[in-house]
Coordinates of C-alpha atoms in Angstrom, one line a residue:
M1 CA 104.6 77.1 129.6
K2 CA 102.3 79.0 127.3
T3 CA 102.5 77.8 123.7
V4 CA 100.6 79.0 120.6
R5 CA 99.5 76.4 118.1
I6 CA 97.7 76.6 114.8
I7 CA 95.6 73.4 114.9
A8 CA 93.6 73.8 111.7
P9 CA 93.0 76.4 109.0
G10 CA 91.5 79.4 110.8
R11 CA 92.0 77.9 114.3
V12 CA 94.6 78.9 116.9
E13 CA 94.9 77.8 120.5
T14 CA 97.1 78.8 123.4
V15 CA 97.9 75.8 125.6
E16 CA 100.1 74.8 128.5
T17 CA 103.0 72.6 127.5
G18 CA 106.0 71.2 129.3
K19 CA 109.2 73.4 129.6
P20 CA 112.1 71.8 127.6
E21 CA 114.9 70.2 129.6
L22 CA 118.4 71.3 129.0
K23 CA 120.6 68.8 127.2
P24 CA 124.3 68.7 126.0
G25 CA 125.2 71.0 123.2
H26 CA 122.0 73.1 123.6
V27 CA 120.9 76.4 124.9
L28 CA 117.6 77.1 126.7
L29 CA 116.0 80.4 125.6
K30 CA 113.4 82.5 127.3
I31 CA 111.4 83.9 124.4
G32 CA 110.6 87.6 124.7
Y33 CA 109.0 88.1 121.2
A34 CA 108.2 85.9 118.3
G35 CA 107.0 87.2 115.0
F36 CA 104.2 86.1 112.7
C37 CA 105.4 86.1 109.1
G38 CA 103.8 85.5 105.7
S39 CA 104.3 81.7 106.0
D40 CA 102.4 81.7 109.3
L41 CA 99.6 83.6 107.7
N42 CA 99.4 81.1 104.9
T43 CA 99.4 78.3 107.4
F44 CA 96.5 80.0 109.2
R45 CA 94.7 80.3 105.8
G46 CA 95.3 76.6 105.1
M47 CA 97.5 77.6 102.1
N48 CA 100.9 76.3 103.3
P49 CA 101.6 72.9 101.7
L50 CA 104.8 72.4 103.9
V51 CA 102.9 72.4 107.1
K52 CA 101.2 69.5 109.0
F53 CA 98.7 70.5 111.7
P54 CA 98.9 71.1 114.5
I55 CA 102.0 73.3 114.3
V56 CA 103.7 75.8 116.7
P57 CA 104.5 78.7 114.4
G58 CA 107.3 81.2 114.7
H59 CA 110.9 81.5 113.4
E60 CA 111.5 85.3 114.0
I61 CA 112.9 85.3 117.5
G62 CA 114.0 87.7 120.2
A63 CA 115.0 85.9 123.3
V64 CA 117.3 85.9 126.4
I65 CA 119.5 82.9 127.3
E66 CA 118.0 81.1 130.2
A67 CA 120.5 78.3 130.6
V68 CA 123.4 76.7 128.8
A69 CA 124.8 73.2 128.8
D70 CA 128.3 72.6 130.2
D71 CA 129.7 72.0 126.7
V72 CA 128.5 75.2 125.2
P73 CA 131.2 77.9 124.4
D74 CA 131.7 80.6 127.0
C75 CA 130.6 83.3 124.6
L76 CA 127.0 82.2 125.2
A77 CA 126.0 83.0 128.8
T78 CA 122.8 83.4 130.7
G79 CA 121.1 86.8 130.4
I80 CA 122.4 87.6 126.9
A81 CA 119.8 88.8 124.3
V82 CA 119.9 86.7 121.1
T83 CA 118.1 85.6 118.0
V84 CA 118.1 82.2 116.3
N85 CA 119.0 80.9 112.9
P86 CA 115.8 78.9 112.3
Y87 CA 116.9 76.7 109.4
T88 CA 118.5 73.3 109.5
S89 CA 121.2 71.9 107.1
C90 CA 122.1 68.3 106.5
G91 CA 125.8 68.9 105.6
K92 CA 125.6 66.4 102.8
C93 CA 123.4 67.8 100.0
P94 CA 124.8 69.8 97.1
A95 CA 123.8 73.1 98.7
C96 CA 125.6 72.3 102.0
R97 CA 128.6 70.9 100.2
N98 CA 128.8 74.2 98.2
R99 CA 128.8 76.1 101.6
R100 CA 125.2 77.5 101.1
P101 CA 123.4 75.8 103.9
N102 CA 120.6 78.3 103.7
A103 CA 119.4 76.4 100.6
C104 CA 119.8 72.9 102.1
E105 CA 117.7 70.4 100.1
F106 CA 116.4 69.0 103.4
N107 CA 115.9 72.2 105.4
R108 CA 113.3 72.2 108.1
T109 CA 112.5 75.7 109.2
L110 CA 111.1 76.4 112.7
G111 CA 107.4 76.9 112.5
V112 CA 107.0 75.4 109.1
Q113 CA 108.3 71.8 108.8
R114 CA 108.8 71.5 112.6
D115 CA 107.4 73.2 115.7
G116 CA 108.6 76.8 116.0
A117 CA 109.4 79.4 118.7
M118 CA 106.0 80.7 119.7
S119 CA 106.3 79.4 123.3
E120 CA 107.7 80.8 126.5
Y121 CA 110.8 78.7 126.2
L122 CA 112.8 77.1 123.3
L123 CA 115.7 74.7 123.3
V124 CA 118.1 75.0 120.4
P125 CA 121.6 73.7 119.5
W126 CA 124.1 76.4 120.5
E127 CA 125.4 76.7 116.9
K128 CA 122.0 78.2 116.0
V129 CA 122.1 81.0 118.5
I130 CA 123.2 84.4 117.2
A131 CA 124.1 87.0 119.9
G132 CA 125.1 90.6 119.5
E133 CA 125.5 93.7 121.6
A134 CA 123.2 96.8 121.5
V135 CA 120.2 95.0 120.0
S136 CA 117.1 94.7 122.2
V137 CA 115.1 91.5 122.6
R138 CA 112.2 93.1 120.7
D139 CA 114.4 94.2 117.8
F140 CA 116.1 90.8 117.6
A141 CA 112.7 89.5 116.4
L142 CA 113.0 91.6 113.2
V143 CA 116.5 90.4 112.3
E144 CA 115.6 87.2 110.5
P145 CA 113.0 88.7 108.1
L146 CA 115.2 91.6 107.3
S147 CA 118.1 89.2 106.7
V148 CA 116.2 87.5 103.9
G149 CA 116.1 90.8 101.9
F150 CA 119.8 91.4 102.8
H151 CA 120.7 88.0 101.4
A152 CA 118.9 88.8 98.1
V153 CA 121.0 91.9 97.6
D154 CA 124.1 89.9 98.3
R155 CA 123.0 87.3 95.7
A156 CA 122.7 90.2 93.2
G157 CA 126.2 91.5 93.9
V158 CA 124.9 95.0 94.3
T159 CA 127.5 97.8 94.3
D160 CA 127.4 101.6 94.5
V161 CA 127.2 102.0 90.7
D162 CA 123.9 100.0 90.4
T163 CA 120.3 101.1 90.1
V164 CA 118.2 98.5 92.0
T165 CA 114.5 98.1 91.6
V166 CA 112.8 96.3 94.5
L167 CA 109.3 94.9 93.6
G168 CA 107.3 94.6 96.8
C169 CA 107.9 96.6 99.9
G170 CA 106.7 94.2 102.6
M171 CA 109.1 93.2 105.3
I172 CA 111.4 91.2 103.0
G173 CA 111.4 93.8 100.3
V174 CA 112.3 96.6 102.7
G175 CA 115.2 94.5 103.9
A176 CA 116.4 94.5 100.3
V177 CA 115.9 98.3 100.1
V178 CA 118.0 98.8 103.2
R179 CA 121.0 96.7 102.2
A180 CA 121.0 98.1 98.6
A181 CA 121.0 101.6 100.0
I182 CA 123.7 100.8 102.5
R183 CA 125.9 99.6 99.6
G184 CA 125.4 102.9 97.8
A185 CA 123.0 101.8 95.1
K186 CA 120.2 104.0 93.7
V187 CA 117.1 102.2 94.8
I188 CA 113.7 102.3 93.2
A189 CA 111.0 100.9 95.5
V190 CA 107.8 99.5 93.8
D191 CA 104.5 98.7 95.5
V192 CA 100.8 99.4 95.4
D193 CA 100.6 101.0 98.8
D194 CA 101.7 104.6 99.4
E195 CA 102.4 104.0 103.1
K196 CA 104.8 101.2 102.3
L197 CA 106.5 103.3 99.7
A198 CA 106.9 106.2 102.2
L199 CA 108.6 103.7 104.6
A200 CA 110.9 102.5 101.8
V201 CA 112.0 106.1 101.3
L202 CA 112.7 106.4 105.0
L203 CA 114.8 103.2 104.7
G204 CA 116.9 104.5 101.8
A205 CA 114.9 104.3 98.5
R206 CA 115.6 107.2 96.3
Y207 CA 112.5 106.8 94.0
T208 CA 109.1 105.1 94.4
V209 CA 106.6 103.8 91.9
N210 CA 103.0 103.0 92.9
T211 CA 101.9 100.6 90.1
R212 CA 98.2 101.3 90.9
K213 CA 98.7 104.9 89.8
E214 CA 101.8 104.9 87.5
D215 CA 103.1 102.9 84.6
L216 CA 106.1 100.8 85.8
R217 CA 108.0 100.7 82.6
K218 CA 107.6 104.4 81.9
R219 CA 108.8 105.4 85.3
I220 CA 111.8 103.1 85.4
R221 CA 112.8 104.3 81.9
E222 CA 112.5 107.9 83.1
I223 CA 114.6 107.3 86.2
T224 CA 117.3 105.3 84.4
G225 CA 117.5 107.3 81.2
G226 CA 115.9 104.6 79.2
R227 CA 118.3 101.8 80.2
G228 CA 116.3 99.9 82.8
A229 CA 117.5 98.8 86.3
D230 CA 120.8 97.0 86.6
V231 CA 119.2 94.8 89.3
V232 CA 115.6 93.8 89.9
I233 CA 114.7 92.0 93.1
E234 CA 111.3 90.4 93.2
A235 CA 109.8 90.2 96.7
V236 CA 106.1 89.5 96.0
G237 CA 105.7 86.1 94.4
R238 CA 103.0 87.1 91.9
P239 CA 103.0 86.2 88.2
E240 CA 102.9 89.9 87.2
T241 CA 105.9 90.8 89.3
Y242 CA 107.9 87.7 88.1
L243 CA 107.3 88.8 84.5
A244 CA 108.0 92.5 85.2
A245 CA 111.4 91.6 86.7
V246 CA 112.8 90.3 83.4
E247 CA 110.9 92.9 81.3
E248 CA 112.2 95.9 83.2
V249 CA 115.8 94.9 84.0
A250 CA 118.5 96.3 81.8
F251 CA 120.3 94.4 79.2
T252 CA 123.0 92.2 80.9
G253 CA 121.2 92.9 84.2
R254 CA 120.6 90.7 87.2
V255 CA 117.3 89.4 88.5
V256 CA 116.8 87.9 91.9
Y257 CA 113.6 86.2 92.9
I258 CA 112.7 85.9 96.6
G259 CA 108.9 85.5 96.4
Y260 CA 107.3 82.1 95.9
A261 CA 104.8 82.1 93.0
K262 CA 101.8 80.0 93.8
E263 CA 101.1 79.2 90.1
K264 CA 102.9 78.5 86.9
I265 CA 104.2 81.5 84.9
P266 CA 104.5 81.6 81.1
F267 CA 107.7 83.5 80.5
D268 CA 108.7 85.1 77.2
T269 CA 112.2 83.5 77.3
Q270 CA 113.6 85.7 74.6
Y271 CA 114.4 88.2 77.3
F272 CA 116.7 85.7 79.0
V273 CA 118.8 85.3 75.9
K274 CA 118.6 88.7 74.2
K275 CA 119.4 90.5 77.4
E276 CA 121.9 87.9 78.5
L277 CA 120.4 88.0 82.0
N278 CA 121.8 86.6 85.2
I279 CA 118.7 85.1 87.0
S280 CA 119.0 83.9 90.5
G281 CA 116.8 82.6 93.3
S282 CA 117.3 83.7 96.9
R283 CA 116.3 81.5 99.8
N284 CA 116.4 82.3 103.5
A285 CA 119.7 83.9 104.7
M286 CA 123.3 83.1 105.7
P287 CA 124.7 83.9 109.2
Q288 CA 126.6 86.8 107.7
D289 CA 123.3 88.3 106.6
F290 CA 122.0 88.1 110.2
M291 CA 125.2 89.8 111.3
A292 CA 124.8 92.6 108.7
V293 CA 121.2 93.3 109.9
M294 CA 122.4 93.5 113.5
E295 CA 125.2 96.0 112.5
Y296 CA 122.5 98.1 110.8
M297 CA 120.3 97.9 113.9
K298 CA 123.1 99.0 116.1
R299 CA 123.3 102.3 114.2
G300 CA 120.0 103.4 115.7
I301 CA 118.7 104.6 112.4
C302 CA 116.2 101.8 111.8
P303 CA 112.6 103.0 112.3
V304 CA 111.7 99.9 114.2
D305 CA 108.4 101.2 115.5
R306 CA 107.2 101.6 111.8
L307 CA 108.1 98.0 111.1
I308 CA 106.0 96.6 113.9
T309 CA 102.3 96.9 113.2
A310 CA 101.1 95.4 116.4
I311 CA 102.1 93.5 119.5
Y312 CA 99.8 90.9 121.1
G313 CA 99.9 88.5 124.0
P314 CA 99.9 84.7 123.3
E315 CA 96.2 84.5 124.2
E316 CA 95.4 87.0 121.4
A317 CA 97.1 85.0 118.6
Q318 CA 93.8 84.0 117.0
T319 CA 92.7 87.7 116.9
A320 CA 96.0 88.8 115.5
L321 CA 95.9 86.3 112.6
E322 CA 92.2 87.0 111.9
K323 CA 92.9 90.8 111.7
W324 CA 95.9 90.1 109.4
A325 CA 94.0 87.8 107.2
A326 CA 91.2 90.3 106.8
N327 CA 93.7 93.1 105.9
P328 CA 96.9 91.6 104.6
G329 CA 98.2 94.7 103.0
D330 CA 98.1 96.7 106.2
V331 CA 100.6 94.6 108.1
F332 CA 104.4 94.7 108.2
R333 CA 105.1 92.5 111.3
I334 CA 103.0 91.3 114.2
L335 CA 104.8 90.2 117.3
I336 CA 103.7 88.0 120.1
R337 CA 105.1 89.1 123.4
F338 CA 105.7 86.4 126.1

């Protein structure tokens, strides 16, 4: 079977590997589409410290069940379109014991700490398979990245009386925009790219701020009547957005960080105390977040074609990542079609 591997920084190869053999408790998937995400781009750039080369990337999956073991529940049958929960959980660490396996201390995500899904076939434990009606194989490849933004909104406890500022309108950020809007919140989308902001409006944002052209504090104060946002969700991972989150949130507001900052950040911690903030991290997603994204997809209102920047064949993976690395701001999602 064809398999895409990143073998060193800047080097991708497509090779023939053996098809996995079905074993008890597992499901064999025929991969239709696998997405490249930001962690894969960082791996390609040699900037992902969690990865050891060579690595098969890919944890954003749209597939069809090829075969099931005899001990797999009847709800999973051949021919069904599915996606996969790509995280592992040990069941013993504090996160798992607190019923938050998405934050397992020993998590090993497909395509990061272990080989991923960018092959023609993938063998996974049946418990990791997520099936749903009325979602296409292609669209299933978008469920996991959107679910990460959905999870952040859940972490913030967003309701219909909140004003929510989302810093960063990449794939994860627009997931947060969608779920906050679904919950009835007033959403302010913030980015440096007008096209991404236009998409955020299409997905439910009521206001936009382009920080290359506008003063963030001034605009948020104008929109909120001087109060600041009830919730700020950071989906960039830059020092300036980490700081802006606590500076622009309202007193007694909630801040949720999704983005990984690559460097140390000197916070003015007086904001934490004076504003009595609730500050949370948000990692990966829970199964219910996957299901919420699928319910949204079923409505037929998601502009999927706007979320997919390009689709390549597996032999074109090197080209795909080179183009993305050269113009990172121009890409939402790249899919590899098998």
